[in-house]
Short mmCIF file of C-alpha atoms in Angstrom, two decimals:
data_model
loop_
_atom_site.label_atom_id
_atom_site.label_comp_id
_atom_site.label_asym_id
_atom_site.label_seq_id
_atom_site.Cartn_x
_atom_site.Cartn_y
_atom_site.Cartn_z
CA UNK Q 1 11.39 -191.34 -85.84
CA UNK Q 2 11.80 -187.59 -85.46
CA UNK Q 3 8.29 -186.64 -86.57
CA UNK Q 4 6.92 -188.78 -83.73
CA UNK Q 5 9.53 -188.04 -81.07
CA UNK Q 6 9.16 -184.29 -81.64
CA UNK Q 7 5.45 -184.18 -82.20
CA UNK Q 8 3.19 -181.63 -80.56
CA UNK Q 9 -0.40 -180.74 -81.21
CA UNK Q 10 -0.62 -177.64 -83.44
CA UNK Q 11 -3.64 -175.36 -83.06
CA UNK Q 12 -2.43 -172.27 -84.97
CA UNK Q 13 -1.82 -172.42 -88.70
CA UNK Q 14 0.00 -170.28 -91.28
CA UNK Q 15 -1.93 -168.67 -94.15
CA UNK Q 16 -0.10 -170.99 -96.59
CA UNK Q 17 -2.64 -173.31 -98.25
CA UNK Q 18 -2.55 -177.10 -98.05
CA UNK Q 19 -2.75 -178.03 -101.72
CA UNK Q 20 -4.95 -180.89 -102.88
CA UNK Q 21 -1.88 -182.49 -104.47
CA UNK Q 22 -0.15 -182.99 -101.12
CA UNK Q 23 -3.35 -183.81 -99.23
CA UNK Q 24 -4.36 -186.49 -101.72
CA UNK Q 25 -0.86 -187.96 -101.85
CA UNK Q 26 -0.80 -188.37 -98.08
CA UNK Q 27 -4.35 -189.74 -97.91
CA UNK Q 28 -3.43 -192.27 -100.62
CA UNK Q 29 -0.18 -193.30 -98.91
CA UNK Q 30 -2.08 -193.88 -95.67
CA UNK Q 31 -4.23 -196.46 -97.46
CA UNK Q 32 -1.37 -198.93 -96.88
CA UNK Q 33 -2.57 -199.23 -93.27
CA UNK Q 34 -3.76 -202.72 -92.35
CA UNK Q 35 -7.52 -203.08 -92.71
CA UNK Q 36 -9.98 -205.78 -91.76
CA UNK Q 37 -10.31 -208.33 -94.56
CA UNK Q 38 -8.87 -205.64 -96.85
CA UNK Q 39 -12.31 -204.01 -96.91
CA UNK Q 40 -11.12 -200.47 -96.01
CA UNK Q 41 -14.13 -199.70 -93.86
CA UNK Q 42 -13.61 -195.94 -93.75
CA UNK Q 43 -14.25 -192.68 -95.56
CA UNK Q 44 -12.85 -189.18 -95.13
CA UNK Q 45 -14.80 -185.99 -95.64
CA UNK Q 46 -12.59 -183.03 -96.56
CA UNK Q 47 -13.91 -179.65 -95.41
CA UNK Q 48 -12.38 -176.55 -96.97
CA UNK Q 49 -15.31 -174.20 -97.55
CA UNK Q 50 -15.88 -171.44 -94.96
CA UNK Q 51 -19.61 -172.23 -94.97
CA UNK Q 52 -19.11 -175.88 -94.03
CA UNK Q 53 -16.48 -175.02 -91.42
CA UNK Q 54 -18.91 -172.55 -89.88
CA UNK Q 55 -21.52 -175.29 -89.63
CA UNK Q 56 -19.07 -177.72 -88.01
CA UNK Q 57 -17.77 -175.11 -85.55
CA UNK Q 58 -20.55 -175.29 -82.92
CA UNK Q 59 -20.53 -179.11 -83.09
CA UNK Q 60 -16.89 -178.93 -81.94
CA UNK Q 61 -17.80 -176.50 -79.15
CA UNK Q 62 -16.49 -173.47 -81.00
CA UNK Q 63 -12.84 -174.52 -81.01
CA UNK Q 64 -11.30 -171.86 -83.29
CA UNK Q 65 -9.08 -174.35 -85.19
CA UNK Q 66 -12.18 -175.57 -87.01
CA UNK Q 67 -12.60 -172.33 -88.92
CA UNK Q 68 -8.94 -171.18 -88.83
CA UNK Q 69 -7.32 -174.34 -90.24
CA UNK Q 70 -7.12 -174.58 -94.04
CA UNK Q 71 -8.49 -178.13 -93.92
CA UNK Q 72 -10.73 -180.09 -91.57
CA UNK Q 73 -10.84 -183.87 -92.05
CA UNK Q 74 -13.63 -186.02 -90.62
CA UNK Q 75 -12.76 -189.73 -90.52
CA UNK Q 76 -15.78 -192.01 -90.61
CA UNK Q 77 -16.42 -195.66 -89.90
CA UNK Q 78 -18.03 -196.67 -93.21
CA UNK Q 79 -19.85 -199.91 -94.01
CA UNK Q 80 -22.13 -198.14 -96.49
CA UNK Q 81 -19.76 -198.46 -99.44
CA UNK Q 82 -19.14 -202.16 -98.76
CA UNK Q 83 -22.86 -202.85 -98.34
CA UNK Q 84 -23.70 -201.09 -101.61
CA UNK Q 85 -21.04 -203.16 -103.34
CA UNK Q 86 -22.55 -206.35 -101.86
CA UNK Q 87 -26.07 -205.40 -102.91
CA UNK Q 88 -24.86 -204.69 -106.43
CA UNK Q 89 -23.12 -208.09 -106.58
CA UNK Q 90 -25.97 -210.40 -105.52
CA UNK Q 91 -24.56 -210.71 -101.98
CA UNK Q 92 -26.59 -210.28 -98.77
CA UNK Q 93 -24.68 -208.16 -96.25
CA UNK Q 94 -25.15 -208.49 -92.48
CA UNK Q 95 -23.22 -205.45 -91.28
CA UNK Q 96 -25.90 -203.49 -89.41
CA UNK Q 97 -24.62 -204.45 -85.98
CA UNK Q 98 -22.29 -203.37 -83.19
CA UNK Q 99 -19.38 -205.59 -84.25
CA UNK Q 100 -19.46 -204.04 -87.70
CA UNK Q 101 -19.35 -200.58 -86.13
CA UNK Q 102 -16.29 -201.64 -84.07
CA UNK Q 103 -14.59 -203.13 -87.12
CA UNK Q 104 -15.16 -200.04 -89.21
CA UNK Q 105 -14.27 -197.64 -86.38
CA UNK Q 106 -11.03 -199.54 -85.88
CA UNK Q 107 -10.21 -199.33 -89.58
CA UNK Q 108 -10.98 -195.60 -89.60
CA UNK Q 109 -8.87 -194.82 -86.53
CA UNK Q 110 -5.84 -196.80 -87.69
CA UNK Q 111 -6.06 -195.10 -91.09
CA UNK Q 112 -6.43 -191.71 -89.42
CA UNK Q 113 -3.34 -192.25 -87.30
CA UNK Q 114 -1.18 -193.34 -90.23
CA UNK Q 115 -2.32 -190.20 -92.04
CA UNK Q 116 -1.41 -188.06 -89.00
CA UNK Q 117 2.11 -189.52 -88.92
CA UNK Q 118 2.58 -188.95 -92.65
CA UNK Q 119 1.27 -185.39 -92.41
CA UNK Q 120 3.54 -184.55 -89.49
CA UNK Q 121 6.52 -186.09 -91.28
CA UNK Q 122 5.72 -183.71 -94.17
CA UNK Q 123 5.92 -180.75 -91.79
CA UNK Q 124 2.19 -180.22 -91.41
CA UNK Q 125 0.65 -179.64 -88.00
CA UNK Q 126 -2.64 -180.95 -86.71
CA UNK Q 127 -5.03 -181.10 -83.81
CA UNK Q 128 -7.14 -184.19 -83.09
CA UNK Q 129 -10.61 -183.13 -81.94
CA UNK Q 130 -12.08 -185.44 -79.32
CA UNK Q 131 -15.33 -183.51 -79.70
CA UNK Q 132 -16.27 -185.70 -82.69
CA UNK Q 133 -17.77 -188.15 -80.19
CA UNK Q 134 -19.76 -185.42 -78.41
CA UNK Q 135 -22.20 -184.30 -81.08
CA UNK Q 136 -22.09 -187.08 -83.65
CA UNK Q 137 -25.65 -186.68 -84.91
CA UNK Q 138 -24.96 -183.04 -85.73
CA UNK Q 139 -21.91 -184.09 -87.74
CA UNK Q 140 -23.96 -186.78 -89.51
CA UNK Q 141 -26.50 -184.13 -90.49
CA UNK Q 142 -24.04 -181.46 -91.64
CA UNK Q 143 -21.86 -183.84 -93.68
CA UNK Q 144 -24.81 -185.86 -95.00
CA UNK Q 145 -23.53 -189.20 -93.74
CA UNK Q 146 -25.85 -192.03 -94.84
CA UNK Q 147 -26.84 -195.20 -92.98
CA UNK Q 148 -23.86 -197.31 -91.80
CA UNK Q 149 -21.51 -194.33 -91.72
CA UNK Q 150 -20.50 -192.82 -88.36
CA UNK Q 151 -17.96 -190.08 -87.54
CA UNK Q 152 -15.15 -191.27 -85.24
CA UNK Q 153 -12.37 -188.67 -85.53
CA UNK Q 154 -11.75 -185.14 -86.76
CA UNK Q 155 -8.45 -183.39 -87.33
CA UNK Q 156 -7.70 -179.79 -88.21
CA UNK Q 157 -4.70 -179.52 -90.51
CA UNK Q 158 -2.35 -176.83 -91.74
CA UNK Q 159 1.22 -175.54 -91.81
CA UNK Q 160 2.28 -174.74 -88.24
CA UNK Q 161 2.31 -171.14 -87.03
CA UNK Q 162 3.40 -172.14 -83.54
CA UNK Q 163 5.69 -174.62 -81.84
CA UNK Q 164 4.20 -175.23 -78.43
CA UNK Q 165 6.02 -177.08 -75.66
CA UNK Q 166 5.53 -180.84 -75.61
CA UNK Q 167 3.11 -182.09 -73.00
CA UNK Q 168 4.06 -184.63 -70.35
CA UNK Q 169 3.60 -188.39 -70.67
CA UNK Q 170 3.37 -191.19 -68.10
CA UNK Q 171 6.45 -193.35 -67.54
CA UNK Q 172 6.38 -196.45 -69.73
CA UNK Q 173 6.18 -198.66 -66.65
CA UNK Q 174 2.70 -197.24 -66.01
CA UNK Q 175 1.28 -198.56 -69.26
CA UNK Q 176 3.11 -201.83 -69.99
CA UNK Q 177 2.19 -205.12 -68.31
CA UNK Q 178 4.29 -208.27 -68.56
CA UNK Q 179 2.36 -211.45 -69.36
CA UNK Q 180 -0.77 -210.38 -67.51
CA UNK Q 181 -2.32 -207.19 -66.16
CA UNK Q 182 -0.71 -206.11 -62.89
CA UNK Q 183 -3.29 -203.98 -61.18
CA UNK Q 184 -2.23 -200.70 -59.63
CA UNK Q 185 -1.83 -200.08 -55.88
CA UNK Q 186 -1.23 -196.85 -54.01
CA UNK Q 187 2.50 -196.99 -54.70
CA UNK Q 188 2.31 -197.68 -58.45
CA UNK Q 189 -0.32 -194.96 -58.87
CA UNK Q 190 1.97 -192.49 -57.09
CA UNK Q 191 4.87 -193.60 -59.29
CA UNK Q 192 2.79 -193.11 -62.42
CA UNK Q 193 1.29 -189.71 -61.63
CA UNK Q 194 3.63 -187.86 -59.27
CA UNK Q 195 5.73 -186.25 -62.00
CA UNK Q 196 2.61 -185.11 -63.87
CA UNK Q 197 1.12 -183.68 -60.67
CA UNK Q 198 4.27 -181.73 -59.82
CA UNK Q 199 4.52 -179.87 -63.14
CA UNK Q 200 4.07 -176.09 -62.71
CA UNK Q 201 1.37 -175.93 -65.42
CA UNK Q 202 -0.64 -178.66 -63.71
CA UNK Q 203 -0.25 -177.07 -60.28
CA UNK Q 204 -1.55 -173.83 -61.81
CA UNK Q 205 -4.41 -175.73 -63.45
CA UNK Q 206 -5.52 -177.08 -60.05
CA UNK Q 207 -5.32 -173.63 -58.46
CA UNK Q 208 -7.19 -171.86 -61.27
CA UNK Q 209 -10.02 -174.36 -61.01
CA UNK Q 210 -10.23 -174.04 -57.24
CA UNK Q 211 -9.60 -177.76 -56.69
CA UNK Q 212 -7.45 -179.75 -54.28
CA UNK Q 213 -6.05 -182.28 -56.76
CA UNK Q 214 -5.40 -182.54 -60.50
CA UNK Q 215 -7.67 -185.57 -60.65
CA UNK Q 216 -10.55 -183.41 -59.38
CA UNK Q 217 -10.09 -181.06 -62.35
CA UNK Q 218 -10.76 -184.05 -64.60
CA UNK Q 219 -13.72 -185.48 -62.67
CA UNK Q 220 -15.41 -182.22 -61.63
CA UNK Q 221 -14.62 -179.83 -64.50
CA UNK Q 222 -13.35 -181.39 -67.71
CA UNK Q 223 -14.95 -184.83 -67.96
CA UNK Q 224 -17.85 -185.11 -65.55
CA UNK Q 225 -20.11 -188.07 -64.92
CA UNK Q 226 -23.16 -186.10 -65.98
CA UNK Q 227 -21.64 -185.08 -69.32
CA UNK Q 228 -20.22 -188.54 -70.00
CA UNK Q 229 -23.55 -190.24 -69.37
CA UNK Q 230 -25.47 -187.81 -71.58
CA UNK Q 231 -22.85 -188.10 -74.35
CA UNK Q 232 -22.93 -191.90 -74.10
CA UNK Q 233 -26.65 -191.86 -74.81
CA UNK Q 234 -26.07 -189.43 -77.68
CA UNK Q 235 -23.47 -191.60 -79.38
CA UNK Q 236 -25.60 -194.74 -78.98
CA UNK Q 237 -28.61 -192.86 -80.40
CA UNK Q 238 -26.53 -191.85 -83.42
CA UNK Q 239 -25.37 -195.45 -83.92
CA UNK Q 240 -28.99 -196.64 -83.78
CA UNK Q 241 -30.05 -193.90 -86.19
CA UNK Q 242 -27.23 -194.87 -88.58
CA UNK Q 243 -28.31 -198.50 -88.51
CA UNK Q 244 -25.39 -199.97 -86.55
CA UNK Q 245 -27.43 -201.35 -83.64
CA UNK Q 246 -29.97 -203.64 -85.26
CA UNK Q 247 -30.97 -206.18 -82.64
CA UNK N 1 7.55 -192.60 -95.93
CA UNK N 2 9.07 -195.86 -97.13
CA UNK N 3 8.02 -197.96 -94.15
CA UNK N 4 4.40 -197.09 -94.91
CA UNK N 5 4.55 -197.11 -98.71
CA UNK N 6 6.24 -200.53 -98.68
CA UNK N 7 4.34 -202.08 -95.81
CA UNK N 8 2.88 -205.57 -95.93
CA UNK N 9 1.47 -207.74 -93.20
CA UNK N 10 4.09 -210.21 -91.97
CA UNK N 11 2.92 -213.56 -90.61
CA UNK N 12 6.22 -215.50 -90.56
CA UNK N 13 9.02 -214.47 -88.23
CA UNK N 14 12.76 -215.22 -87.95
CA UNK N 15 14.14 -216.96 -84.86
CA UNK N 16 15.95 -213.72 -83.92
CA UNK N 17 14.55 -212.40 -80.63
CA UNK N 18 12.90 -209.02 -80.19
CA UNK N 19 14.85 -207.64 -77.23
CA UNK N 20 13.09 -205.77 -74.44
CA UNK N 21 15.40 -202.80 -75.09
CA UNK N 22 14.03 -202.21 -78.57
CA UNK N 23 10.45 -203.12 -77.67
CA UNK N 24 10.39 -200.72 -74.75
CA UNK N 25 12.05 -197.94 -76.73
CA UNK N 26 9.39 -198.19 -79.44
CA UNK N 27 6.51 -198.45 -76.96
CA UNK N 28 7.86 -195.35 -75.18
CA UNK N 29 8.30 -193.38 -78.42
CA UNK N 30 4.72 -194.20 -79.39
CA UNK N 31 3.53 -192.45 -76.21
CA UNK N 32 3.90 -189.16 -78.13
CA UNK N 33 0.63 -190.00 -79.90
CA UNK N 34 -2.16 -187.51 -79.19
CA UNK N 35 -4.40 -188.68 -76.33
CA UNK N 36 -7.67 -187.42 -74.92
CA UNK N 37 -7.05 -184.80 -72.23
CA UNK N 38 -3.51 -186.22 -72.01
CA UNK N 39 -4.94 -189.10 -69.93
CA UNK N 40 -3.35 -191.93 -71.99
CA UNK N 41 -6.34 -194.22 -71.65
CA UNK N 42 -4.56 -197.41 -72.72
CA UNK N 43 -2.41 -200.28 -71.52
CA UNK N 44 -0.39 -202.90 -73.37
CA UNK N 45 0.05 -206.49 -72.23
CA UNK N 46 3.26 -208.07 -73.55
CA UNK N 47 3.05 -211.83 -74.07
CA UNK N 48 6.32 -213.73 -74.48
CA UNK N 49 5.84 -216.94 -72.50
CA UNK N 50 4.89 -220.07 -74.46
CA UNK N 51 2.25 -220.89 -71.85
CA UNK N 52 0.45 -217.58 -72.23
CA UNK N 53 0.68 -217.71 -76.03
CA UNK N 54 -0.84 -221.19 -75.94
CA UNK N 55 -3.76 -219.83 -73.90
CA UNK N 56 -4.29 -216.92 -76.31
CA UNK N 57 -4.07 -219.15 -79.39
CA UNK N 58 -7.63 -220.58 -79.41
CA UNK N 59 -9.06 -217.13 -78.64
CA UNK N 60 -7.50 -216.00 -81.94
CA UNK N 61 -8.95 -219.03 -83.76
CA UNK N 62 -5.64 -220.88 -83.82
CA UNK N 63 -3.82 -218.43 -86.08
CA UNK N 64 -0.24 -219.79 -85.91
CA UNK N 65 1.39 -216.34 -85.61
CA UNK N 66 0.19 -216.21 -82.00
CA UNK N 67 2.53 -218.96 -80.89
CA UNK N 68 5.21 -218.50 -83.57
CA UNK N 69 5.86 -214.77 -83.12
CA UNK N 70 8.42 -213.83 -80.46
CA UNK N 71 6.04 -211.24 -79.02
CA UNK N 72 2.28 -210.79 -78.89
CA UNK N 73 0.98 -207.36 -77.84
CA UNK N 74 -2.59 -206.83 -76.65
CA UNK N 75 -3.64 -203.17 -76.69
CA UNK N 76 -6.38 -202.35 -74.21
CA UNK N 77 -8.75 -199.46 -73.67
CA UNK N 78 -7.95 -198.65 -70.02
CA UNK N 79 -9.86 -196.35 -67.69
CA UNK N 80 -8.91 -198.46 -64.65
CA UNK N 81 -5.60 -196.69 -64.06
CA UNK N 82 -7.19 -193.24 -64.34
CA UNK N 83 -10.05 -194.22 -62.04
CA UNK N 84 -7.67 -195.60 -59.40
CA UNK N 85 -5.72 -192.35 -59.59
CA UNK N 86 -8.94 -190.37 -59.12
CA UNK N 87 -10.03 -192.46 -56.15
CA UNK N 88 -6.64 -192.01 -54.53
CA UNK N 89 -6.87 -188.25 -55.03
CA UNK N 90 -10.30 -187.52 -53.50
CA UNK N 91 -11.90 -187.27 -56.95
CA UNK N 92 -15.13 -189.02 -57.98
CA UNK N 93 -14.76 -190.56 -61.44
CA UNK N 94 -17.71 -191.11 -63.80
CA UNK N 95 -16.07 -193.24 -66.47
CA UNK N 96 -18.16 -196.41 -66.36
CA UNK N 97 -20.08 -195.60 -69.54
CA UNK N 98 -20.03 -196.10 -73.30
CA UNK N 99 -18.44 -192.73 -74.11
CA UNK N 100 -15.55 -193.57 -71.81
CA UNK N 101 -15.11 -196.89 -73.62
CA UNK N 102 -15.03 -195.03 -76.96
CA UNK N 103 -12.55 -192.49 -75.64
CA UNK N 104 -10.23 -195.14 -74.27
CA UNK N 105 -10.59 -197.41 -77.32
CA UNK N 106 -9.69 -194.43 -79.53
CA UNK N 107 -6.62 -193.67 -77.43
CA UNK N 108 -5.55 -197.33 -77.53
CA UNK N 109 -5.99 -197.69 -81.30
CA UNK N 110 -4.14 -194.46 -82.15
CA UNK N 111 -1.31 -195.50 -79.83
CA UNK N 112 -1.27 -198.98 -81.38
CA UNK N 113 -0.99 -197.59 -84.88
CA UNK N 114 1.86 -195.23 -84.02
CA UNK N 115 3.64 -198.21 -82.47
CA UNK N 116 3.07 -200.25 -85.65
CA UNK N 117 4.59 -197.52 -87.82
CA UNK N 118 7.61 -197.21 -85.52
CA UNK N 119 8.10 -200.97 -85.43
CA UNK N 120 7.90 -201.28 -89.19
CA UNK N 121 10.32 -198.37 -89.64
CA UNK N 122 12.72 -200.34 -87.43
CA UNK N 123 12.47 -203.32 -89.78
CA UNK N 124 10.12 -205.39 -87.64
CA UNK N 125 7.11 -207.12 -89.17
CA UNK N 126 3.68 -207.52 -87.69
CA UNK N 127 0.20 -208.86 -88.17
CA UNK N 128 -2.85 -207.08 -86.76
CA UNK N 129 -5.35 -209.65 -85.44
CA UNK N 130 -8.95 -208.63 -85.97
CA UNK N 131 -9.92 -211.62 -83.83
CA UNK N 132 -9.41 -209.53 -80.67
CA UNK N 133 -13.01 -208.39 -81.07
CA UNK N 134 -14.30 -211.95 -81.48
CA UNK N 135 -13.57 -213.51 -78.11
CA UNK N 136 -12.93 -210.53 -75.86
CA UNK N 137 -14.13 -212.13 -72.62
CA UNK N 138 -11.66 -214.97 -73.10
CA UNK N 139 -8.85 -212.44 -73.52
CA UNK N 140 -10.04 -210.56 -70.42
CA UNK N 141 -9.88 -213.81 -68.44
CA UNK N 142 -6.49 -215.00 -69.72
CA UNK N 143 -4.75 -211.63 -69.30
CA UNK N 144 -6.53 -210.81 -66.03
CA UNK N 145 -7.95 -207.50 -67.23
CA UNK N 146 -9.81 -205.73 -64.41
CA UNK N 147 -12.96 -203.62 -64.55
CA UNK N 148 -12.78 -200.70 -67.05
CA UNK N 149 -10.14 -202.42 -69.17
CA UNK N 150 -11.16 -203.94 -72.55
CA UNK N 151 -9.01 -205.49 -75.29
CA UNK N 152 -9.29 -203.66 -78.62
CA UNK N 153 -6.30 -204.80 -80.72
CA UNK N 154 -3.64 -207.50 -80.85
CA UNK N 155 -0.50 -207.61 -82.95
CA UNK N 156 2.03 -210.39 -83.41
CA UNK N 157 5.54 -209.00 -83.79
CA UNK N 158 8.94 -210.24 -84.93
CA UNK N 159 11.70 -209.91 -87.49
CA UNK N 160 10.30 -210.81 -90.92
CA UNK N 161 10.99 -214.23 -92.42
CA UNK N 162 8.93 -213.46 -95.52
CA UNK N 163 8.19 -210.60 -97.87
CA UNK N 164 4.71 -211.25 -99.22
CA UNK N 165 3.23 -209.31 -102.14
CA UNK N 166 1.36 -206.15 -101.22
CA UNK N 167 -2.40 -206.46 -101.26
CA UNK N 168 -4.62 -204.24 -103.39
CA UNK N 169 -6.23 -201.02 -102.22
CA UNK N 170 -9.24 -199.03 -103.43
CA UNK N 171 -8.59 -195.92 -105.54
CA UNK N 172 -8.44 -192.80 -103.38
CA UNK N 173 -11.54 -191.42 -105.11
CA UNK N 174 -13.52 -194.24 -103.49
CA UNK N 175 -12.79 -193.09 -99.94
CA UNK N 176 -12.50 -189.28 -100.10
CA UNK N 177 -15.54 -187.00 -100.14
CA UNK N 178 -15.37 -183.27 -100.84
CA UNK N 179 -17.32 -181.07 -98.44
CA UNK N 180 -20.05 -183.64 -97.85
CA UNK N 181 -20.64 -187.37 -98.33
CA UNK N 182 -21.38 -188.22 -101.96
CA UNK N 183 -23.24 -191.48 -101.83
CA UNK N 184 -22.28 -194.24 -104.24
CA UNK N 185 -24.29 -195.25 -107.28
CA UNK N 186 -23.84 -198.22 -109.61
CA UNK N 187 -21.12 -196.45 -111.56
CA UNK N 188 -19.02 -195.27 -108.62
CA UNK N 189 -19.25 -198.73 -107.02
CA UNK N 190 -18.02 -200.30 -110.25
CA UNK N 191 -15.20 -197.74 -110.42
CA UNK N 192 -14.19 -198.49 -106.83
CA UNK N 193 -14.26 -202.30 -106.98
CA UNK N 194 -13.63 -203.40 -110.58
CA UNK N 195 -9.84 -203.50 -110.27
CA UNK N 196 -10.04 -205.50 -107.03
CA UNK N 197 -12.52 -207.93 -108.59
CA UNK N 198 -10.35 -208.54 -111.64
CA UNK N 199 -7.20 -209.54 -109.72
CA UNK N 200 -6.23 -213.18 -110.37
CA UNK N 201 -6.02 -213.97 -106.64
CA UNK N 202 -9.52 -212.64 -106.07
CA UNK N 203 -10.93 -214.49 -109.08
CA UNK N 204 -9.38 -217.67 -107.66
CA UNK N 205 -10.84 -216.87 -104.24
CA UNK N 206 -14.33 -216.67 -105.73
CA UNK N 207 -13.87 -219.96 -107.60
CA UNK N 208 -12.43 -221.84 -104.61
CA UNK N 209 -15.38 -220.82 -102.49
CA UNK N 210 -17.88 -221.80 -105.12
CA UNK N 211 -19.40 -218.31 -105.32
CA UNK N 212 -20.50 -216.07 -108.16
CA UNK N 213 -19.01 -212.80 -106.87
CA UNK N 214 -16.22 -211.67 -104.57
CA UNK N 215 -18.77 -209.86 -102.41
CA UNK N 216 -20.51 -213.19 -101.78
CA UNK N 217 -17.29 -214.61 -100.34
CA UNK N 218 -17.42 -211.82 -97.75
CA UNK N 219 -21.13 -212.08 -96.91
CA UNK N 220 -21.53 -215.88 -97.08
CA UNK N 221 -18.15 -217.22 -95.95
CA UNK N 222 -15.84 -214.76 -94.21
CA UNK N 223 -18.08 -212.28 -92.39
CA UNK N 224 -21.61 -213.63 -92.14
CA UNK N 225 -24.65 -212.00 -90.56
CA UNK N 226 -25.03 -214.85 -88.10
CA UNK N 227 -21.42 -214.56 -86.87
CA UNK N 228 -21.51 -210.76 -86.74
CA UNK N 229 -24.69 -210.71 -84.68
CA UNK N 230 -23.41 -213.31 -82.21
CA UNK N 231 -20.06 -211.51 -81.89
CA UNK N 232 -21.83 -208.17 -81.40
CA UNK N 233 -23.64 -209.62 -78.39
CA UNK N 234 -20.36 -211.07 -77.12
CA UNK N 235 -18.51 -207.77 -77.26
CA UNK N 236 -21.37 -205.90 -75.58
CA UNK N 237 -21.52 -208.58 -72.86
CA UNK N 238 -17.79 -208.12 -72.24
CA UNK N 239 -18.22 -204.32 -72.05
CA UNK N 240 -21.04 -204.77 -69.53
CA UNK N 241 -18.97 -207.25 -67.53
CA UNK N 242 -16.01 -204.83 -67.53
CA UNK N 243 -18.22 -202.02 -66.24
CA UNK N 244 -18.32 -199.84 -69.36
CA UNK N 245 -22.09 -199.94 -69.88
CA UNK N 246 -23.53 -198.67 -66.62
CA UNK N 247 -26.96 -197.25 -67.42
#
């Protein structure tokens, strides 16, 4: 499928607007995605206003796509709607727990990815912001997410104003396991990562960061233990605050 | 996109085999999916052998697709490969925490969904098994998943031997929020769910289960508080066992 084979993350967008007609058509088509018990445990908040983008910007560490893209979409795990339906129909819901968060997060992420494929097939470009997991309580507050709703993904969306080079990927043999998991040894790790490590942009990346190996750029600069542990506590605090961790 | 607009879950498969050539091509194409820091924090275990399917079957509550489909794919959140790479490259990883589980689960689910779209575009049919979250430690044991690898999704895959009716979906207005979350009131809940509740198959479902409302079938029969709370503990225990919840 060309839109997948040729895909690249797009961070710069043309001035051309993304009309509601096309956005809503694609969001509706994506609803065909499989969903747990056909409950559709997700919601999407559409951000277009400059004021709201400006409030989201620092929560995504100032990444300029947040204010420059015509549309920002925040995909949320959502058991609130289902619970309100239950309460209004003489049913007693028990969805204030970790499994229910996982079920709704799964629904939201699968839906998000179908939407991304549809949008890219339409010629739109997008950037998936991993930062959604970094400051979730801030996003809850800005978007007014009620109990049993948690942000799990954000994309910035627009018509592409750039066509960047595709980034590298691991060989398929590094990610597929026949019948059971075959753990990696020194040789299979080398096979998986040597091409990535030899790319000029990655060699430059190591040099610019003053490191000996590419892996050290990840562990010491980009995704450090200290940050990961603090952010883990932050996400769990948000889940508790949103009612997903009732003991 | 027709393969999405026309999609339905397929639970019955033709005898025609799913060749490795096509399976590997689609799994490789799906690698274009966006991934956090380009780390590709996922693995896929391919189950074809009758013995392994028979061991997975009870973990998926005996759903017959597990043994009847030519292929079962288990998508795993995987930080093991990245950590082994780091350790072999004089880098000190800090990925034994909840954020790292969320990052890798996100990567695995997005990758899974791109694969599903590609497979369905190719004419294959599949069923997404929510039961992966119900007995995760059993899946870890059967597939031999090491530390920092956790199962997050399973699909059964084959050439369709049925074309079931499409299931209903909520109106788009029920899942999209402009600028901020607009919480539901009695009227918007009725608007969202009345069509679903009036479908003959759902009316029959309520009657067969001896309930007053469709919501009660969900809360009292299909997804009960007692089950959800026990399964929440089970998934957290698996995450702890797999090293993702270091405090």
